Amino acid sequence: MRAVSFVTSFDGPTKAIAVAMLLLLAVGGAYYHQFLSPMYLMQQLQNGAFLGIVAAGAMMVILLGHIDLSVPWTITASATLATALVGTSPEALVSERGLVAGLGAGLLIGLINGLGVAYLRIPSMIWTLVTNNIILGVCVFYSGFYALRSQPSPVMSALGAGQLFGIPCAVLVWFAVSAAIVFLLRRSRTGRYIYAVGTHEPAAYLSGIDTRKVIVFAFVVAGLCSAIAGMLLTGYAGQSYQRMGDPYLLPGIAAVVLGGSSLFGGRGSYSGTVAGVLLITLISSMLSIMQAPEAAKQICYGVVIILMVGLYSRAAPAN
Amino acid sequence: MTAFLDIHLRRNNRALLAWLVLGGLLVYFLHIHPRGASIGVLSAWANQGTALAFLAVGQTIVVMSRGVDLSIGPIMALTNCLASHLVNGGPLELAFGIAIVVLAGAVCGAINGIVVVVGKIQPIIATLATGAIYSGFALIIRPIPGGSIDETLSELTTGDLAGILPSSIVVLLVLVCLFWLPVSKASLGRSIVAVGSSEQAAYMSGLKVDRAKIAAYTLGGIFASFSGLFIGFQTLSGDPSIGLPYTLNSIAAVVIGGTALTGGAGSVLGSIAGALILRTIGSLIFFTGLPPLAQPLFEGTVLLVAVAFGATRLLRINNRLEVFQ
């Protein structure tokens, strides 16, 4: 396998987003000087870390030509379970069973998603919609419409809200997750299989790949990523709450698609996904600072997606 | 002829099943309802499901063309907010208001179609983006819930017809007959289904693929505007955030109604049954004394069972490769 240099891995969409972000920062910075301050930019990375980890998981599934709509309640359920086990008085070490259980919940949900899509052959859009509804049902039945009073474990608090050498720990976790995903996609056999299955599953199957295991694996990674984001969010907010995962589903998918991945599968680079996350985070934060009303944010968000994605697909050769 | 009948039955047996399930649920619902089977109870039941049924019809048309419309809830909210400004006053103003609202829905749908066709963007992401834009406009038109809608029209559409039929169901069926039936019988409707079945084959056969897609999304928008109007008649106001849960529910209704998300076939009537099933389950839980907190779990389980039917296909395949279709 040919080694791919870091520089050439920046493809068209990544460059387009980089240009768009520099433009935004330059124009925005001319009016509001705080846009260019290191503190502001670091805060953006902290905000982007949660979305970035969700998008990393979403990308694994999208590369297969599937989609994971269970993100909102995977985040909420893993966080609710974790804080419920920690209870109201977190202790060192003992409370970390909450963290482990939360991550385990993410793994389990990912496994169920993967089994339904790979073995029962139910379209992922429907199957993950159903699992999302079922998890919602279990959570509501278990905890009522309001989350129980509970707290994150010490490690969750440290990772979600703490800093190391001036860098938010959540960003470091995002780096770690990114490194693992990049290694997986570029250096491992499974990564190659993921692209192969996403390109044309029957061909991958006939070449001897157990495509069903690949699909299950990708969904498990996606579930785990959602759970990690849930743990960090809980640590950041100091609690778990109902609907805490809702704002991450569509922006997560949008970030992956903005980064140039095709929803049909088989095409996409991780650098594009990171760029997409940064662009979405930057746009929403700039609009907040300019005190744009919610309506303007929504419209802006929609227009950016249509323009950028339209640009890519019209530039790409027709297949 | 028998071959045709066979295809027709195979294509619609799941829609038929949905209607049978709905019938059973409805009988049980009327049986346990404290006020028993009366036209008042029946109308209230129908009113609960009609808005979702309109959306499910629109969603079905888009799904048949192998698309999906995630902006259908936002279009409903946008038209609902428009209606809370425009559907008031004398008969002429009312007619004008309704026309504008439906036109707005059609324009939103057409924009979806154009973005999908001209921008060559996958339907999920295209309608996700346009949905954000429509939600934004709904918030601009009506930042907080409010406004007013003509009460006479509200009573006409949410009451009953001569004490026999819930008028909401009648309105639903009449509008489906007016706006979808003629199209489905014409070459345009055939093109929509053909494009969903195989876009390349449709193109090779000389069908106007782009026009069919745009038409499917436009019809989706029109039915979303009916839904927005009907919600307005129910609540007598406009609410910019009302569409949120409706988008995914409309897809669930389509699936329960037996239409495959892979396009190329589908039953509008099945989706209506799917929407009514979803709403009837909600009402049933309220009256059976199940804890209300169990309602989302129960609804999820019903959806699971409906979806699991799709997996029975695996039992019929002869060649391992067919698994991947």
JSON list of C-alpha atoms in Angstrom, two decimals, chain A residues 67 69 118-123 125-127 129-130 132-134 136-138 140-141 143-145 201-202 205-206 211-212 246 250 253-254 257 261-264 294-296 298-303 305-307 309-311 313-314 318, chain B residues 68 70 115 117-126 128-137 139-140 200 244 248-249 251-252 255 261-262 291-294 296-301 303-304 307-308 310-311 313-314 320-321 323-325:
[
{"chain": "A", "resi": 67, "resn": "ILE", "atom": "CA", "xyz": [-26.47, 6.62, 7.87]},
{"chain": "A", "resi": 69, "resn": "LEU", "atom": "CA", "xyz": [-29.93, 8.51, 12.83]},
{"chain": "A", "resi": 118, "resn": "ALA", "atom": "CA", "xyz": [-25.92, -5.95, 8.09]},
{"chain": "A", "resi": 119, "resn": "TYR", "atom": "CA", "xyz": [-27.79, -9.13, 8.90]},
{"chain": "A", "resi": 120, "resn": "LEU", "atom": "CA", "xyz": [-31.50, -8.22, 8.76]},
{"chain": "A", "resi": 121, "resn": "ARG", "atom": "CA", "xyz": [-30.79, -5.99, 5.73]},
{"chain": "A", "resi": 122, "resn": "ILE", "atom": "CA", "xyz": [-33.15, -3.25, 6.90]},
{"chain": "A", "resi": 123, "resn": "PRO", "atom": "CA", "xyz": [-32.24, 0.13, 5.32]},
{"chain": "A", "resi": 125, "resn": "MET", "atom": "CA", "xyz": [-32.12, 5.12, 7.62]},
{"chain": "A", "resi": 126, "resn": "ILE", "atom": "CA", "xyz": [-35.14, 3.21, 8.92]},
{"chain": "A", "resi": 127, "resn": "TRP", "atom": "CA", "xyz": [-33.41, 0.83, 11.30]},
{"chain": "A", "resi": 129, "resn": "LEU", "atom": "CA", "xyz": [-34.60, 5.68, 13.24]},
{"chain": "A", "resi": 130, "resn": "VAL", "atom": "CA", "xyz": [-36.33, 2.77, 14.97]},
{"chain": "A", "resi": 132, "resn": "ASN", "atom": "CA", "xyz": [-33.43, 5.86, 18.19]},
{"chain": "A", "resi": 133, "resn": "ASN", "atom": "CA", "xyz": [-37.14, 5.72, 19.00]},
{"chain": "A", "resi": 134, "resn": "ILE", "atom": "CA", "xyz": [-36.73, 2.61, 21.14]},
{"chain": "A", "resi": 136, "resn": "LEU", "atom": "CA", "xyz": [-35.91, 7.25, 23.59]},
{"chain": "A", "resi": 137, "resn": "GLY", "atom": "CA", "xyz": [-38.76, 5.06, 24.84]},
{"chain": "A", "resi": 138, "resn": "VAL", "atom": "CA", "xyz": [-36.51, 3.20, 27.28]},
{"chain": "A", "resi": 140, "resn": "VAL", "atom": "CA", "xyz": [-38.35, 8.15, 29.06]},
{"chain": "A", "resi": 141, "resn": "PHE", "atom": "CA", "xyz": [-39.83, 5.06, 30.69]},
{"chain": "A", "resi": 143, "resn": "SER", "atom": "CA", "xyz": [-36.26, 8.33, 34.02]},
{"chain": "A", "resi": 144, "resn": "GLY", "atom": "CA", "xyz": [-39.46, 10.18, 33.18]},
{"chain": "A", "resi": 145, "resn": "PHE", "atom": "CA", "xyz": [-39.55, 13.29, 31.07]},
{"chain": "A", "resi": 201, "resn": "GLU", "atom": "CA", "xyz": [-20.90, -4.20, -1.63]},
{"chain": "A", "resi": 202, "resn": "PRO", "atom": "CA", "xyz": [-21.54, -7.18, -3.96]},
{"chain": "A", "resi": 205, "resn": "TYR", "atom": "CA", "xyz": [-18.38, -9.69, -1.03]},
{"chain": "A", "resi": 206, "resn": "LEU", "atom": "CA", "xyz": [-17.25, -11.56, -4.13]},
{"chain": "A", "resi": 211, "resn": "THR", "atom": "CA", "xyz": [-19.03, -7.35, 4.30]},
{"chain": "A", "resi": 212, "resn": "ARG", "atom": "CA", "xyz": [-21.50, -7.88, 7.12]},
{"chain": "A", "resi": 246, "resn": "ASP", "atom": "CA", "xyz": [-30.49, 16.55, 19.55]},
{"chain": "A", "resi": 250, "resn": "LEU", "atom": "CA", "xyz": [-27.86, 16.84, 11.53]},
{"chain": "A", "resi": 253, "resn": "ILE", "atom": "CA", "xyz": [-23.99, 14.53, 9.01]},
{"chain": "A", "resi": 254, "resn": "ALA", "atom": "CA", "xyz": [-23.68, 17.98, 7.44]},
{"chain": "A", "resi": 257, "resn": "VAL", "atom": "CA", "xyz": [-20.95, 15.87, 3.71]},
{"chain": "A", "resi": 261, "resn": "SER", "atom": "CA", "xyz": [-17.81, 12.52, 1.63]},
{"chain": "A", "resi": 262, "resn": "SER", "atom": "CA", "xyz": [-20.49, 11.05, -0.59]},
{"chain": "A", "resi": 263, "resn": "LEU", "atom": "CA", "xyz": [-23.67, 9.81, 1.12]},
{"chain": "A", "resi": 264, "resn": "PHE", "atom": "CA", "xyz": [-23.61, 6.97, -1.44]},
{"chain": "A", "resi": 294, "resn": "GLU", "atom": "CA", "xyz": [-32.10, 32.07, 15.29]},
{"chain": "A", "resi": 295, "resn": "ALA", "atom": "CA", "xyz": [-33.95, 32.44, 11.98]},
{"chain": "A", "resi": 296, "resn": "ALA", "atom": "CA", "xyz": [-30.95, 33.99, 10.24]},
{"chain": "A", "resi": 298, "resn": "GLN", "atom": "CA", "xyz": [-30.93, 28.52, 10.19]},
{"chain": "A", "resi": 299, "resn": "ILE", "atom": "CA", "xyz": [-31.13, 30.17, 6.79]},
{"chain": "A", "resi": 300, "resn": "CYS", "atom": "CA", "xyz": [-27.39, 30.78, 6.69]},
{"chain": "A", "resi": 301, "resn": "TYR", "atom": "CA", "xyz": [-26.69, 27.20, 7.65]},
{"chain": "A", "resi": 302, "resn": "GLY", "atom": "CA", "xyz": [-28.96, 25.85, 4.89]},
{"chain": "A", "resi": 303, "resn": "VAL", "atom": "CA", "xyz": [-27.56, 28.14, 2.22]},
{"chain": "A", "resi": 305, "resn": "ILE", "atom": "CA", "xyz": [-24.67, 23.51, 2.81]},
{"chain": "A", "resi": 306, "resn": "ILE", "atom": "CA", "xyz": [-26.46, 23.85, -0.53]},
{"chain": "A", "resi": 307, "resn": "LEU", "atom": "CA", "xyz": [-23.76, 26.11, -2.00]},
{"chain": "A", "resi": 309, "resn": "VAL", "atom": "CA", "xyz": [-22.22, 20.60, -1.60]},
{"chain": "A", "resi": 310, "resn": "GLY", "atom": "CA", "xyz": [-23.70, 21.80, -4.90]},
{"chain": "A", "resi": 311, "resn": "LEU", "atom": "CA", "xyz": [-20.28, 23.13, -5.81]},
{"chain": "A", "resi": 313, "resn": "SER", "atom": "CA", "xyz": [-21.09, 17.63, -6.93]},
{"chain": "A", "resi": 314, "resn": "ARG", "atom": "CA", "xyz": [-21.14, 19.86, -9.99]},
{"chain": "A", "resi": 318, "resn": "ALA", "atom": "CA", "xyz": [-20.49, 12.57, -13.63]},
{"chain": "B", "resi": 68, "resn": "VAL", "atom": "CA", "xyz": [-36.81, 11.61, 0.72]},
{"chain": "B", "resi": 70, "resn": "LEU", "atom": "CA", "xyz": [-36.62, 15.95, 5.37]},
{"chain": "B", "resi": 115, "resn": "VAL", "atom": "CA", "xyz": [-31.84, 21.80, -5.63]},
{"chain": "B", "resi": 117, "resn": "VAL", "atom": "CA", "xyz": [-31.88, 18.08, -9.80]},
{"chain": "B", "resi": 118, "resn": "VAL", "atom": "CA", "xyz": [-29.74, 21.11, -10.65]},
{"chain": "B", "resi": 119, "resn": "GLY", "atom": "CA", "xyz": [-27.39, 20.98, -7.66]},
{"chain": "B", "resi": 120, "resn": "LYS", "atom": "CA", "xyz": [-27.04, 17.19, -8.05]},
{"chain": "B", "resi": 121, "resn": "ILE", "atom": "CA", "xyz": [-27.19, 16.95, -4.25]},
{"chain": "B", "resi": 122, "resn": "GLN", "atom": "CA", "xyz": [-28.40, 13.79, -2.51]},
{"chain": "B", "resi": 123, "resn": "PRO", "atom": "CA", "xyz": [-32.03, 14.27, -1.38]},
{"chain": "B", "resi": 124, "resn": "ILE", "atom": "CA", "xyz": [-31.28, 13.71, 2.32]},
{"chain": "B", "resi": 125, "resn": "ILE", "atom": "CA", "xyz": [-28.74, 16.49, 2.53]},
{"chain": "B", "resi": 126, "resn": "ALA", "atom": "CA", "xyz": [-30.54, 18.81, 0.08]},
{"chain": "B", "resi": 128, "resn": "LEU", "atom": "CA", "xyz": [-32.03, 18.89, 5.29]},
{"chain": "B", "resi": 129, "resn": "ALA", "atom": "CA", "xyz": [-30.52, 22.19, 4.12]},
{"chain": "B", "resi": 130, "resn": "THR", "atom": "CA", "xyz": [-33.69, 23.61, 2.57]},
{"chain": "B", "resi": 131, "resn": "GLY", "atom": "CA", "xyz": [-35.54, 22.50, 5.71]},
{"chain": "B", "resi": 132, "resn": "ALA", "atom": "CA", "xyz": [-33.24, 24.68, 7.81]},
{"chain": "B", "resi": 133, "resn": "ILE", "atom": "CA", "xyz": [-33.99, 27.59, 5.46]},
{"chain": "B", "resi": 134, "resn": "TYR", "atom": "CA", "xyz": [-37.77, 27.06, 5.64]},
{"chain": "B", "resi": 135, "resn": "SER", "atom": "CA", "xyz": [-37.61, 26.82, 9.45]},
{"chain": "B", "resi": 136, "resn": "GLY", "atom": "CA", "xyz": [-35.76, 30.14, 9.42]},
{"chain": "B", "resi": 137, "resn": "PHE", "atom": "CA", "xyz": [-38.46, 31.78, 7.33]},
{"chain": "B", "resi": 139, "resn": "LEU", "atom": "CA", "xyz": [-39.45, 31.96, 12.54]},
{"chain": "B", "resi": 140, "resn": "ILE", "atom": "CA", "xyz": [-39.27, 35.28, 10.69]},
{"chain": "B", "resi": 200, "resn": "GLN", "atom": "CA", "xyz": [-31.32, 5.09, -16.05]},
{"chain": "B", "resi": 244, "resn": "LEU", "atom": "CA", "xyz": [-40.00, 19.13, 14.28]},
{"chain": "B", "resi": 248, "resn": "LEU", "atom": "CA", "xyz": [-39.54, 11.58, 11.06]},
{"chain": "B", "resi": 249, "resn": "ASN", "atom": "CA", "xyz": [-43.10, 10.52, 11.88]},
{"chain": "B", "resi": 251, "resn": "ILE", "atom": "CA", "xyz": [-41.28, 8.65, 7.21]},
{"chain": "B", "resi": 252, "resn": "ALA", "atom": "CA", "xyz": [-42.41, 6.15, 9.85]},
{"chain": "B", "resi": 255, "resn": "VAL", "atom": "CA", "xyz": [-42.86, 2.61, 6.18]},
{"chain": "B", "resi": 261, "resn": "LEU", "atom": "CA", "xyz": [-37.83, 3.57, 0.90]},
{"chain": "B", "resi": 262, "resn": "THR", "atom": "CA", "xyz": [-35.98, 2.23, -2.13]},
{"chain": "B", "resi": 291, "resn": "PRO", "atom": "CA", "xyz": [-48.37, 4.42, 32.14]},
{"chain": "B", "resi": 292, "resn": "PRO", "atom": "CA", "xyz": [-48.08, 7.48, 29.86]},
{"chain": "B", "resi": 293, "resn": "LEU", "atom": "CA", "xyz": [-44.33, 7.26, 30.21]},
{"chain": "B", "resi": 294, "resn": "ALA", "atom": "CA", "xyz": [-44.44, 3.92, 28.37]},
{"chain": "B", "resi": 296, "resn": "PRO", "atom": "CA", "xyz": [-42.73, 6.35, 23.39]},
{"chain": "B", "resi": 297, "resn": "LEU", "atom": "CA", "xyz": [-41.41, 2.85, 24.09]},
{"chain": "B", "resi": 298, "resn": "PHE", "atom": "CA", "xyz": [-44.65, 1.29, 22.87]},
{"chain": "B", "resi": 299, "resn": "GLU", "atom": "CA", "xyz": [-44.67, 3.40, 19.70]},
{"chain": "B", "resi": 300, "resn": "GLY", "atom": "CA", "xyz": [-41.06, 2.45, 19.06]},
{"chain": "B", "resi": 301, "resn": "THR", "atom": "CA", "xyz": [-41.90, -1.23, 19.44]},
{"chain": "B", "resi": 303, "resn": "LEU", "atom": "CA", "xyz": [-42.40, 0.69, 14.47]},
{"chain": "B", "resi": 304, "resn": "LEU", "atom": "CA", "xyz": [-39.91, -2.12, 15.12]},
{"chain": "B", "resi": 307, "resn": "VAL", "atom": "CA", "xyz": [-39.91, -2.63, 10.02]},
{"chain": "B", "resi": 308, "resn": "ALA", "atom": "CA", "xyz": [-39.10, -6.24, 10.88]},
{"chain": "B", "resi": 310, "resn": "GLY", "atom": "CA", "xyz": [-39.04, -5.90, 5.71]},
{"chain": "B", "resi": 311, "resn": "ALA", "atom": "CA", "xyz": [-36.53, -8.51, 6.87]},
{"chain": "B", "resi": 313, "resn": "ARG", "atom": "CA", "xyz": [-37.51, -10.76, 2.27]},
{"chain": "B", "resi": 314, "resn": "LEU", "atom": "CA", "xyz": [-34.34, -12.57, 3.34]},
{"chain": "B", "resi": 320, "resn": "ARG", "atom": "CA", "xyz": [-26.62, -14.94, -1.77]},
{"chain": "B", "resi": 321, "resn": "LEU", "atom": "CA", "xyz": [-25.94, -11.90, -3.96]},
{"chain": "B", "resi": 323, "resn": "VAL", "atom": "CA", "xyz": [-29.01, -10.07, -0.16]},
{"chain": "B", "resi": 324, "resn": "PHE", "atom": "CA", "xyz": [-27.28, -6.86, -1.19]},
{"chain": "B", "resi": 325, "resn": "GLN", "atom": "CA", "xyz": [-30.15, -5.44, -3.19]}
]
